[in-house]
mmCIF file of C-alpha atoms in Angstrom:
data_model
loop_
_atom_site.group_PDB
_atom_site.id
_atom_site.type_symbol
_atom_site.label_atom_id
_atom_site.label_comp_id
_atom_site.label_asym_id
_atom_site.label_seq_id
_atom_site.Cartn_x
_atom_site.Cartn_y
_atom_site.Cartn_z
ATOM 1 C CA MET A 292 73.787 -16.854 -7.173
ATOM 2 C CA GLN A 293 76.521 -16.504 -9.785
ATOM 3 C CA LYS A 294 75.047 -13.152 -10.986
ATOM 4 C CA TRP A 295 75.410 -11.730 -7.494
ATOM 5 C CA ILE A 296 79.040 -12.802 -7.247
ATOM 6 C CA MET A 297 79.875 -11.358 -10.683
ATOM 7 C CA SER A 298 78.074 -8.079 -9.946
ATOM 8 C CA GLY A 299 79.901 -7.831 -6.610
ATOM 9 C CA ILE A 300 83.262 -8.351 -8.288
ATOM 10 C CA PHE A 301 82.322 -5.773 -10.945
ATOM 11 C CA PHE A 302 81.270 -3.209 -8.307
ATOM 12 C CA PHE A 303 84.453 -3.797 -6.293
ATOM 13 C CA SER A 304 86.611 -3.404 -9.430
ATOM 14 C CA CYS A 305 84.904 -0.133 -10.355
ATOM 15 C CA ALA A 306 85.319 1.226 -6.832
ATOM 16 C CA LEU A 307 89.007 0.273 -6.812
ATOM 17 C CA ALA A 308 89.512 1.918 -10.216
ATOM 18 C CA LEU A 309 87.937 5.165 -8.966
ATOM 19 C CA VAL A 310 90.082 5.183 -5.844
ATOM 20 C CA LEU A 311 93.250 4.642 -7.874
ATOM 21 C CA LEU A 312 92.206 7.231 -10.464
ATOM 22 C CA PHE A 313 91.947 9.993 -7.861
ATOM 23 C CA THR A 314 94.863 9.044 -5.610
ATOM 24 C CA LEU A 315 97.728 8.139 -7.952
ATOM 25 C CA PRO A 316 99.921 11.046 -9.104
ATOM 26 C CA GLY A 317 99.739 12.165 -12.719
ATOM 27 C CA LYS A 318 102.654 12.248 -15.130
ATOM 28 C CA GLU A 319 103.398 15.907 -14.387
ATOM 29 C CA GLU A 320 103.396 15.365 -10.622
ATOM 30 C CA ALA A 321 105.634 12.301 -10.908
ATOM 31 C CA ALA A 322 108.069 14.186 -13.156
ATOM 32 C CA GLU A 323 108.174 17.128 -10.738
ATOM 33 C CA GLU A 324 108.883 14.814 -7.786
ATOM 34 C CA ALA A 325 111.750 13.152 -9.677
ATOM 35 C CA LYS A 326 113.345 16.493 -10.563
ATOM 36 C CA PRO A 327 116.309 17.246 -8.295
ATOM 37 C CA THR A 328 116.343 20.602 -6.514
ATOM 38 C CA MET A 329 119.375 22.824 -6.830
ATOM 39 C CA PRO A 330 120.912 23.914 -3.501
ATOM 40 C CA GLU A 331 121.680 27.568 -2.816
ATOM 41 C CA VAL A 332 125.390 28.136 -3.452
ATOM 42 C CA THR A 333 127.620 31.022 -4.389
ATOM 43 C CA MET A 334 129.250 30.450 -7.758
ATOM 44 C CA VAL A 335 133.029 30.165 -7.614
ATOM 45 C CA ALA A 336 134.373 30.162 -11.169
ATOM 46 C CA ALA A 337 137.730 28.606 -10.274
ATOM 47 C CA ASP A 338 136.064 25.640 -8.549
ATOM 48 C CA ALA A 339 133.634 25.176 -11.442
ATOM 49 C CA GLU A 340 136.484 25.217 -13.963
ATOM 50 C CA ALA A 341 138.378 22.629 -11.910
ATOM 51 C CA VAL A 342 135.342 20.306 -11.902
ATOM 52 C CA LEU A 343 134.858 20.870 -15.636
ATOM 53 C CA LYS A 344 138.506 19.986 -16.304
ATOM 54 C CA SER A 345 138.321 16.827 -14.219
ATOM 55 C CA SER A 346 134.917 15.564 -15.337
ATOM 56 C CA CYS A 347 133.735 17.190 -18.560
ATOM 57 C CA ILE A 348 136.557 17.935 -21.010
ATOM 58 C CA THR A 349 136.788 14.329 -22.166
ATOM 59 C CA CYS A 350 133.438 14.627 -23.950
ATOM 60 C CA HIS A 351 132.866 18.379 -24.245
ATOM 61 C CA GLY A 352 136.393 19.547 -25.143
ATOM 62 C CA ASP A 353 138.953 21.633 -23.263
ATOM 63 C CA GLN A 354 137.336 24.900 -24.430
ATOM 64 C CA LEU A 355 133.805 23.426 -24.152
ATOM 65 C CA GLN A 356 133.674 23.476 -27.955
ATOM 66 C CA GLY A 357 132.189 19.995 -28.158
ATOM 67 C CA GLY A 358 133.525 16.627 -29.191
ATOM 68 C CA ALA A 359 131.837 13.378 -28.259
ATOM 69 C CA GLY A 360 129.317 15.551 -26.399
ATOM 70 C CA PRO A 361 127.700 18.815 -27.490
ATOM 71 C CA ALA A 362 129.392 22.214 -27.229
ATOM 72 C CA LEU A 363 128.822 23.938 -23.889
ATOM 73 C CA ASN A 364 130.461 27.270 -24.634
ATOM 74 C CA GLN A 365 127.022 28.886 -25.256
ATOM 75 C CA VAL A 366 124.771 26.479 -23.380
ATOM 76 C CA GLY A 367 123.507 29.262 -21.080
ATOM 77 C CA SER A 368 121.657 30.854 -23.990
ATOM 78 C CA HIS A 369 119.114 28.019 -24.056
ATOM 79 C CA LEU A 370 119.301 26.328 -20.624
ATOM 80 C CA ASP A 371 119.104 27.990 -17.219
ATOM 81 C CA ALA A 372 120.980 26.884 -14.090
ATOM 82 C CA GLU A 373 118.090 24.702 -12.827
ATOM 83 C CA ALA A 374 117.860 22.809 -16.125
ATOM 84 C CA LEU A 375 121.623 22.354 -16.248
ATOM 85 C CA PHE A 376 121.593 21.087 -12.646
ATOM 86 C CA THR A 377 118.974 18.489 -13.606
ATOM 87 C CA VAL A 378 120.917 17.355 -16.692
ATOM 88 C CA ILE A 379 124.210 17.067 -14.801
ATOM 89 C CA SER A 380 122.558 15.276 -11.866
ATOM 90 C CA LYS A 381 120.406 12.817 -13.814
ATOM 91 C CA GLY A 382 122.248 12.586 -17.127
ATOM 92 C CA ARG A 383 120.625 12.582 -20.544
ATOM 93 C CA PRO A 384 120.343 9.803 -23.107
ATOM 94 C CA PRO A 385 122.077 8.674 -25.220
ATOM 95 C CA GLY A 386 125.513 9.501 -23.801
ATOM 96 C CA MET A 387 125.421 11.980 -20.905
ATOM 97 C CA PRO A 388 126.085 10.091 -17.654
ATOM 98 C CA SER A 389 124.691 11.046 -14.271
ATOM 99 C CA PHE A 390 127.172 12.756 -11.964
ATOM 100 C CA LYS A 391 125.055 12.643 -8.778
ATOM 101 C CA ASP A 392 127.187 9.807 -7.384
ATOM 102 C CA SER A 393 130.603 11.260 -8.267
ATOM 103 C CA LEU A 394 130.044 14.973 -7.503
ATOM 104 C CA SER A 395 128.352 16.654 -4.562
ATOM 105 C CA GLU A 396 125.150 18.645 -5.078
ATOM 106 C CA GLU A 397 127.090 21.833 -4.332
ATOM 107 C CA GLU A 398 129.697 21.038 -6.997
ATOM 108 C CA ILE A 399 126.982 20.275 -9.538
ATOM 109 C CA ALA A 400 125.144 23.503 -8.659
ATOM 110 C CA ASN A 401 128.378 25.499 -8.997
ATOM 111 C CA VAL A 402 129.063 24.021 -12.449
ATOM 112 C CA ALA A 403 125.441 24.582 -13.502
ATOM 113 C CA MET A 404 125.590 28.234 -12.478
ATOM 114 C CA TYR A 405 128.950 28.654 -14.240
ATOM 115 C CA LEU A 406 127.628 27.107 -17.467
ATOM 116 C CA ALA A 407 124.391 29.136 -17.278
ATOM 117 C CA GLU A 408 126.512 32.275 -17.630
ATOM 118 C CA LYS A 409 128.012 30.977 -20.900
ATOM 119 C CA LYS A 410 125.870 32.811 -23.455
#
């Protein structure tokens, strides 16, 4: 009797493992779902500069030359607008905070597009 119970539990566990294996998202899918999407906006340089002055110069410097944070004056040469939008929205360890709660998506997209042109 005990063999039948153990084999039933084993069969159930294997079936559950197969179901979970084929239904749970992989690492790539989970990362893609967590990535914020950049809204379509027209870049307005004056607005982007105002947001940079109010939110970014403390760490990145008044000329984006760097300081506590890295230099942003040529950041567009290695990051595109989508990547910059993700970094600004979600932050980046160890010191870059997330700005998704303090800036609107449109403001973040405008800044990302502005910085992407800095090459």
